[in-house]
CSV table of C-alpha atoms and ligand atoms in Angstrom, one decimal:
chain,number,residue,atom,x,y,z
A,1,UNK,CA,16.9,-31.9,-31.9
A,2,UNK,CA,15.1,-34.8,-33.6
A,3,UNK,CA,11.4,-35.7,-33.3
A,4,UNK,CA,12.4,-39.2,-32.5
A,5,UNK,CA,14.3,-40.7,-29.6
A,6,UNK,CA,16.9,-43.3,-30.7
A,7,UNK,CA,18.8,-46.0,-28.9
A,8,UNK,CA,21.1,-48.9,-29.5
A,9,UNK,CA,19.7,-52.4,-29.5
A,10,UNK,CA,21.3,-55.6,-27.8
A,11,UNK,CA,22.4,-56.3,-31.5
A,12,UNK,CA,24.4,-53.1,-31.6
A,13,UNK,CA,21.5,-51.5,-34.2
A,14,UNK,CA,20.6,-48.0,-34.0
A,15,UNK,CA,17.0,-48.1,-33.5
A,16,UNK,CA,14.1,-45.5,-32.9
A,17,UNK,CA,12.3,-46.0,-29.4
A,18,UNK,CA,9.5,-43.6,-29.3
A,19,UNK,CA,8.9,-39.8,-30.0
A,20,UNK,CA,10.7,-37.0,-28.5
A,21,UNK,CA,8.4,-35.8,-25.7
A,22,UNK,CA,8.8,-32.1,-26.5
A,23,UNK,CA,6.2,-33.0,-29.3
A,24,UNK,CA,3.5,-32.7,-26.3
A,25,UNK,CA,4.1,-29.1,-26.0
A,26,UNK,CA,4.3,-28.6,-29.9
A,27,UNK,CA,0.9,-30.3,-30.2
A,28,UNK,CA,-0.7,-28.2,-27.1
A,29,UNK,CA,0.8,-24.9,-28.7
A,30,UNK,CA,-0.7,-25.8,-32.2
A,31,UNK,CA,-4.0,-26.2,-30.8
A,32,UNK,CA,-3.9,-23.1,-28.8
A,33,UNK,CA,-2.5,-21.0,-31.7
A,34,UNK,CA,-5.2,-22.3,-33.9
A,35,UNK,CA,-7.8,-21.5,-31.3
A,36,UNK,CA,-6.3,-17.8,-30.9
A,37,UNK,CA,-6.1,-17.2,-34.4
A,38,UNK,CA,-9.6,-18.3,-34.8
A,39,UNK,CA,-10.9,-16.2,-32.1
A,40,UNK,CA,-9.4,-13.0,-33.7
A,41,UNK,CA,-10.5,-13.9,-37.1
A,42,UNK,CA,-14.2,-14.5,-35.8
A,43,UNK,CA,-14.0,-11.2,-33.7
A,44,UNK,CA,-12.6,-8.8,-36.1
A,45,UNK,CA,-12.5,-10.2,-39.7
A,46,UNK,CA,-15.4,-12.5,-40.2
A,47,UNK,CA,-18.3,-11.5,-42.1
A,48,UNK,CA,-22.1,-12.6,-41.5
A,49,UNK,CA,-22.3,-16.2,-43.2
A,50,UNK,CA,-24.3,-15.8,-46.5
A,51,UNK,CA,-26.1,-18.5,-48.1
A,52,UNK,CA,-27.9,-18.9,-51.4
A,53,UNK,CA,-31.4,-18.2,-50.7
A,54,UNK,CA,-33.2,-21.0,-51.8
A,55,UNK,CA,-35.6,-22.0,-49.1
A,56,UNK,CA,-38.4,-19.6,-50.1
A,57,UNK,CA,-40.7,-22.6,-51.2
A,58,UNK,CA,-39.8,-24.8,-48.3
A,59,UNK,CA,-42.9,-25.5,-46.1
A,60,UNK,CA,-41.5,-25.2,-42.6
A,61,UNK,CA,-44.6,-26.4,-40.8
A,62,UNK,CA,-43.7,-29.8,-42.2
A,63,UNK,CA,-40.9,-29.8,-39.6
A,64,UNK,CA,-41.2,-30.7,-35.9
A,65,UNK,CA,-40.4,-27.9,-33.6
A,66,UNK,CA,-37.5,-29.9,-32.4
A,67,UNK,CA,-35.5,-31.6,-35.3
A,68,UNK,CA,-33.9,-34.9,-34.5
A,69,UNK,CA,-30.2,-34.9,-34.9
A,70,UNK,CA,-28.5,-37.9,-32.9
A,71,UNK,CA,-30.2,-40.9,-31.9
A,72,UNK,CA,-29.6,-42.3,-28.3
A,73,UNK,CA,-27.2,-45.1,-29.5
A,74,UNK,CA,-25.3,-42.3,-31.6
A,75,UNK,CA,-25.0,-40.0,-28.5
A,76,UNK,CA,-24.0,-42.9,-26.1
A,77,UNK,CA,-21.2,-43.7,-28.5
A,78,UNK,CA,-20.1,-40.3,-28.8
A,79,UNK,CA,-19.6,-40.1,-25.1
A,80,UNK,CA,-18.1,-43.2,-24.5
A,81,UNK,CA,-15.5,-42.6,-27.1
A,82,UNK,CA,-14.9,-39.1,-25.7
A,83,UNK,CA,-14.2,-40.6,-21.8
A,84,UNK,CA,-12.0,-43.1,-23.6
A,85,UNK,CA,-10.1,-40.7,-25.5
A,86,UNK,CA,-9.6,-38.3,-22.5
A,87,UNK,CA,-8.5,-41.1,-20.5
A,88,UNK,CA,-5.9,-42.3,-23.1
A,89,UNK,CA,-4.6,-38.6,-23.3
A,90,UNK,CA,-4.2,-38.0,-19.8
A,91,UNK,CA,-2.7,-41.5,-18.9
A,92,UNK,CA,-0.4,-41.3,-21.8
A,93,UNK,CA,1.0,-37.9,-21.5
A,94,UNK,CA,0.6,-36.8,-17.7
A,95,UNK,CA,3.5,-39.3,-16.7
A,96,UNK,CA,5.6,-37.7,-19.7
A,97,UNK,CA,5.3,-34.2,-18.1
A,98,UNK,CA,6.2,-35.3,-14.7
A,99,UNK,CA,3.0,-36.6,-13.1
A,100,UNK,CA,4.2,-40.1,-12.3
A,101,UNK,CA,1.6,-43.0,-11.7
A,102,UNK,CA,1.0,-46.6,-12.8
A,103,UNK,CA,-0.6,-45.4,-16.2
A,104,UNK,CA,-0.1,-48.5,-18.5
A,105,UNK,CA,-3.1,-50.4,-17.2
A,106,UNK,CA,-5.5,-47.6,-17.3
A,107,UNK,CA,-4.2,-46.8,-20.6
A,108,UNK,CA,-4.7,-50.1,-22.3
A,109,UNK,CA,-8.1,-50.6,-20.9
A,110,UNK,CA,-9.2,-47.2,-22.2
A,111,UNK,CA,-7.6,-48.3,-25.5
A,112,UNK,CA,-9.9,-51.4,-25.5
A,113,UNK,CA,-12.8,-49.4,-24.6
A,114,UNK,CA,-11.9,-47.1,-27.6
A,115,UNK,CA,-11.4,-49.9,-30.0
A,116,UNK,CA,-14.6,-51.7,-29.1
A,117,UNK,CA,-16.6,-48.2,-29.4
A,118,UNK,CA,-15.1,-47.5,-32.9
A,119,UNK,CA,-15.8,-51.1,-34.2
A,120,UNK,CA,-19.2,-50.6,-32.9
A,121,UNK,CA,-19.5,-47.3,-34.6
A,122,UNK,CA,-18.4,-48.6,-38.1
A,123,UNK,CA,-21.2,-51.3,-38.0
A,124,UNK,CA,-23.7,-48.7,-36.8
A,125,UNK,CA,-22.7,-46.0,-39.1
A,126,UNK,CA,-22.7,-48.4,-42.2
A,127,UNK,CA,-26.0,-50.4,-41.6
A,128,UNK,CA,-28.3,-48.0,-39.3
A,129,UNK,CA,-27.2,-44.4,-40.0
A,130,UNK,CA,-26.9,-42.4,-43.3
A,131,UNK,CA,-23.3,-43.5,-44.0
A,132,UNK,CA,-22.5,-41.0,-46.8
A,133,UNK,CA,-23.5,-37.9,-44.7
A,134,UNK,CA,-20.0,-37.5,-43.2
A,135,UNK,CA,-18.1,-37.9,-46.7
A,136,UNK,CA,-17.7,-34.8,-48.9
A,137,UNK,CA,-19.9,-34.6,-51.8
A,138,UNK,CA,-19.9,-32.6,-55.1
A,139,UNK,CA,-21.6,-29.5,-53.7
A,140,UNK,CA,-19.3,-29.5,-50.9
A,141,UNK,CA,-16.2,-29.1,-53.3
A,142,UNK,CA,-18.1,-26.6,-55.4
A,143,UNK,CA,-19.1,-24.3,-52.3
A,144,UNK,CA,-15.5,-24.8,-51.0
A,145,UNK,CA,-14.2,-23.3,-54.1
A,146,UNK,CA,-16.9,-20.6,-54.1
A,147,UNK,CA,-15.9,-19.7,-50.7
A,148,UNK,CA,-12.4,-19.4,-51.3
A,149,UNK,CA,-13.0,-16.9,-54.2
A,150,UNK,CA,-15.3,-14.8,-52.2
A,151,UNK,CA,-12.7,-14.9,-49.3
A,152,UNK,CA,-10.3,-13.2,-51.6
A,153,UNK,CA,-13.2,-10.8,-52.9
A,154,UNK,CA,-13.6,-12.4,-56.3
A,155,UNK,CA,-16.9,-12.8,-57.7
A,156,UNK,CA,-18.6,-16.3,-57.0
A,157,UNK,CA,-22.0,-17.3,-56.0
A,158,UNK,CA,-22.8,-17.9,-52.3
A,159,UNK,CA,-22.7,-21.5,-51.2
A,160,UNK,CA,-25.6,-23.5,-50.5
A,161,UNK,CA,-26.7,-24.2,-47.0
A,162,UNK,CA,-25.0,-27.4,-45.5
A,163,UNK,CA,-26.3,-31.0,-45.6
A,164,UNK,CA,-26.1,-32.6,-42.1
A,165,UNK,CA,-22.4,-31.7,-41.7
A,166,UNK,CA,-20.5,-28.9,-43.1
A,167,UNK,CA,-17.2,-29.8,-45.2
A,168,UNK,CA,-15.1,-28.7,-42.2
A,169,UNK,CA,-16.7,-31.4,-40.0
A,170,UNK,CA,-16.3,-34.0,-42.8
A,171,UNK,CA,-12.5,-33.1,-43.1
A,172,UNK,CA,-12.2,-33.4,-39.3
A,173,UNK,CA,-13.9,-36.8,-39.1
A,174,UNK,CA,-11.6,-37.9,-41.9
A,175,UNK,CA,-8.5,-36.9,-40.1
A,176,UNK,CA,-9.8,-38.3,-36.8
A,177,UNK,CA,-10.5,-41.5,-38.5
A,178,UNK,CA,-6.9,-42.0,-39.8
A,179,UNK,CA,-5.2,-40.8,-36.6
A,180,UNK,CA,-7.5,-43.1,-34.7
A,181,UNK,CA,-6.8,-46.1,-37.0
A,182,UNK,CA,-3.1,-45.5,-36.4
A,183,UNK,CA,-3.4,-45.3,-32.5
A,184,UNK,CA,-5.6,-48.4,-32.7
A,185,UNK,CA,-3.7,-50.6,-34.9
A,186,UNK,CA,-0.3,-49.9,-33.3
A,187,UNK,CA,-2.0,-49.9,-29.7
A,188,UNK,CA,-3.4,-53.4,-30.5
A,189,UNK,CA,0.2,-54.8,-31.2
A,190,UNK,CA,1.8,-52.8,-28.3
A,191,UNK,CA,-0.5,-54.7,-25.9
A,192,UNK,CA,1.8,-57.8,-26.5
A,193,UNK,CA,4.7,-55.8,-24.8
A,194,UNK,CA,2.8,-55.4,-21.6
A,195,UNK,CA,0.7,-57.6,-19.3
A,196,UNK,CA,-2.9,-57.6,-20.3
A,197,UNK,CA,-6.0,-60.4,-19.8
A,198,UNK,CA,-6.1,-60.9,-23.6
A,199,UNK,CA,-2.9,-62.6,-24.7
A,200,UNK,CA,0.5,-63.7,-23.2
A,201,UNK,CA,3.2,-61.1,-23.4
A,202,UNK,CA,5.4,-61.6,-26.3
A,203,UNK,CA,8.1,-58.9,-26.6
A,204,UNK,CA,9.7,-60.9,-29.6
A,205,UNK,CA,6.7,-60.5,-31.8
A,206,UNK,CA,8.7,-58.1,-33.8
A,207,UNK,CA,12.3,-56.8,-34.3
A,208,UNK,CA,13.5,-53.8,-32.4
A,209,UNK,CA,13.5,-51.6,-35.7
A,210,UNK,CA,9.5,-52.6,-36.2
A,211,UNK,CA,8.7,-52.0,-32.6
A,212,UNK,CA,10.4,-48.7,-32.5
A,213,UNK,CA,8.7,-47.6,-35.6
A,214,UNK,CA,5.5,-48.9,-34.0
A,215,UNK,CA,6.0,-46.7,-30.9
A,216,UNK,CA,6.8,-43.7,-32.9
A,217,UNK,CA,3.6,-44.0,-35.1
A,218,UNK,CA,1.7,-44.5,-31.8
A,219,UNK,CA,3.2,-41.4,-30.3
A,220,UNK,CA,3.0,-39.2,-33.4
A,221,UNK,CA,-0.8,-40.2,-33.9
A,222,UNK,CA,-1.4,-39.8,-30.0
A,223,UNK,CA,0.2,-36.4,-29.9
A,224,UNK,CA,-2.0,-35.6,-33.0
A,225,UNK,CA,-4.9,-36.2,-30.8
A,226,UNK,CA,-3.9,-33.3,-28.3
A,227,UNK,CA,-4.2,-30.9,-31.0
A,228,UNK,CA,-7.5,-32.6,-32.4
A,229,UNK,CA,-9.1,-32.6,-29.1
A,230,UNK,CA,-8.1,-29.0,-28.2
A,231,UNK,CA,-9.7,-27.7,-31.2
A,232,UNK,CA,-12.7,-30.0,-31.0
A,233,UNK,CA,-13.5,-28.9,-27.4
A,234,UNK,CA,-12.9,-25.3,-28.7
A,235,UNK,CA,-15.7,-25.5,-31.2
A,236,UNK,CA,-18.0,-27.4,-29.0
A,237,UNK,CA,-17.9,-24.6,-26.5
A,238,UNK,CA,-17.9,-21.6,-29.0
A,239,UNK,CA,-21.4,-19.6,-28.5
A,240,UNK,CA,-22.6,-20.2,-32.1
A,241,UNK,CA,-22.0,-23.8,-31.8
A,242,UNK,CA,-23.6,-24.5,-28.5
A,243,UNK,CA,-27.0,-25.6,-30.1
A,244,UNK,CA,-24.8,-28.3,-31.9
A,245,UNK,CA,-23.2,-29.2,-28.6
A,246,UNK,CA,-26.6,-29.4,-26.9
A,247,UNK,CA,-27.9,-31.6,-29.8
A,248,UNK,CA,-25.1,-34.4,-28.7
A,249,UNK,CA,-26.6,-34.2,-25.3
A,250,UNK,CA,-30.4,-34.1,-25.9
A,251,UNK,CA,-30.4,-35.4,-29.4
A,252,UNK,CA,-32.5,-32.5,-31.0
A,253,UNK,CA,-32.1,-29.1,-32.3
A,254,UNK,CA,-34.5,-26.4,-33.0
A,255,UNK,CA,-36.3,-26.0,-36.4
A,256,UNK,CA,-34.9,-22.6,-36.5
A,257,UNK,CA,-31.4,-23.4,-36.2
A,258,UNK,CA,-31.8,-26.2,-38.5
A,259,UNK,CA,-33.3,-23.9,-41.1
A,260,UNK,CA,-30.7,-21.3,-40.6
A,261,UNK,CA,-27.8,-23.7,-41.2
A,262,UNK,CA,-29.0,-26.5,-43.1
A,263,UNK,CA,-30.6,-27.2,-46.6
A,264,UNK,CA,-33.6,-29.7,-46.1
A,265,UNK,CA,-33.1,-30.9,-49.6
A,266,UNK,CA,-29.6,-32.0,-48.8
A,267,UNK,CA,-30.5,-33.3,-45.2
A,268,UNK,CA,-33.9,-34.5,-45.3
A,269,UNK,CA,-35.7,-35.0,-42.2
A,270,UNK,CA,-38.0,-38.1,-42.5
A,271,UNK,CA,-41.1,-38.8,-40.4
A,272,UNK,CA,-42.3,-35.3,-40.8
A,273,UNK,CA,-45.3,-34.4,-38.8
A,274,UNK,CA,-44.4,-37.0,-36.5
A,275,UNK,CA,-42.0,-35.5,-34.1
A,276,UNK,CA,-42.5,-38.0,-31.2
A,277,UNK,CA,-41.8,-41.1,-33.1
A,278,UNK,CA,-38.2,-42.1,-33.1
A,279,UNK,CA,-35.2,-40.4,-34.5
A,280,UNK,CA,-36.0,-40.0,-38.0
A,281,UNK,CA,-32.5,-39.2,-39.4
A,282,UNK,CA,-30.8,-39.1,-36.1
A,283,UNK,CA,-27.3,-40.4,-36.6
B,301,LIG,C1,-5.6,-41.2,-28.4
B,301,LIG,C2,-5.4,-42.3,-28.3
B,301,LIG,C3,-4.0,-42.8,-27.7
B,301,LIG,C4,-3.0,-41.9,-27.2
B,301,LIG,C5,-3.0,-40.3,-27.1
B,301,LIG,C6,-1.7,-43.0,-26.9
B,301,LIG,C7,-0.6,-42.4,-26.5
B,301,LIG,C8,0.3,-43.2,-26.0
B,301,LIG,C9,1.6,-42.9,-25.7
B,301,LIG,C10,2.2,-41.7,-25.9
B,301,LIG,C11,2.3,-44.1,-25.2
B,301,LIG,C12,3.7,-44.3,-24.8
B,301,LIG,C13,4.5,-44.8,-25.9
B,301,LIG,C14,6.0,-44.7,-25.8
B,301,LIG,O1,6.5,-44.9,-24.8
B,301,LIG,O2,6.6,-44.3,-26.8
B,301,LIG,C15,1.3,-45.2,-25.4
B,301,LIG,C16,1.8,-46.4,-24.8
B,301,LIG,C17,0.8,-47.6,-24.9
B,301,LIG,N1,-0.6,-47.4,-25.6
B,301,LIG,FE1,-1.4,-45.8,-26.2
B,301,LIG,N2,-2.5,-44.2,-27.1
B,301,LIG,C18,-3.6,-44.3,-27.5
B,301,LIG,C19,-4.4,-45.0,-28.0
B,301,LIG,C20,-4.2,-46.5,-27.6
B,301,LIG,C21,-4.9,-47.6,-27.8
B,301,LIG,C22,-6.4,-47.4,-28.6
B,301,LIG,C23,-4.2,-48.8,-27.4
B,301,LIG,C24,-4.8,-50.0,-27.5
B,301,LIG,C25,-5.8,-50.6,-28.2
B,301,LIG,C26,-3.3,-48.2,-26.7
B,301,LIG,C27,-2.2,-49.2,-26.1
B,301,LIG,C28,-0.9,-48.7,-25.6
B,301,LIG,C29,-0.3,-49.7,-24.9
B,301,LIG,C30,-0.2,-51.1,-24.6
B,301,LIG,C31,0.9,-48.9,-24.5
B,301,LIG,C32,2.2,-49.1,-23.6
B,301,LIG,C33,3.2,-49.7,-24.4
B,301,LIG,C34,4.4,-50.0,-23.4
B,301,LIG,O3,4.5,-49.4,-22.4
B,301,LIG,O4,5.4,-50.7,-23.9
B,301,LIG,N3,-3.0,-47.0,-27.0
B,301,LIG,N4,0.3,-44.6,-25.6
């Protein structure tokens, strides 16, 4: 039982045509298994988070009661992207598990919305947000090492509080970015195989082998998004993460939550004492 479905081309070549659809269930089960293991770990084994105590000298009265976290533009991007992603997942995979409908048109339209929103996000994040906030830095790596040591009961200093994003979020973002680039790059070419409003259909753009590999990559990245989306939604609804999820709706988080999880020297809130003026660092 391979992970790719093969066929014989008109030229008699043995070519891949797409992934084997049982991978949909592998991805769903992987997402649910992660969720179950994490729930058990958090419920029975996880200890209270411990951070290096280094905020004693921080003057918390400098912070607004509600700390800006995501600007309106960033929040709109997030929800447009989420709507496009869910539409892509449902239109792609429902027909494969027996819910038949004319999915291709809805699918490529959602694909175009996702592509435009990601292009917008790249420009927005590069020139208007704190670009480096989502990439692992030296402290993240040192702290990750210390956290692993402490997990195995070895002596190591407690980690510092997080910058804007913990290492786990940064790694998740990197994975989504690579998987997203794969579905988008292949999806744009696959639009030549169907009728769209953008360019004339041209199924002869590539040979059968190249098309087949492209469909396989699109499918593998696509099922990857099933697992990634399950994990993302699971964390969004976990009770201790709800203030972060609410931040993606209202744009702010409480000063107490900010100080509990974040290090003001690693995630500096600008415009201190001007809580009603714009979004400070709100990316
Ligand atoms: C998470 C995002 C996405 C998922 C889960 C996904 C999944 C899928 C799957 C499973 C197929 C069927 C492939 C096959 O038969 O082997 C498909 C087809 C297709 N996808 Fe996507 N896709 C995504 C994003 C995109 C994007 C961003 C675009 C366009 C920019 C796109 C354009 C297409 C097109 C045009 C087809 C139809 C090809 C055909 O029927 O010949 N997809 N997609």
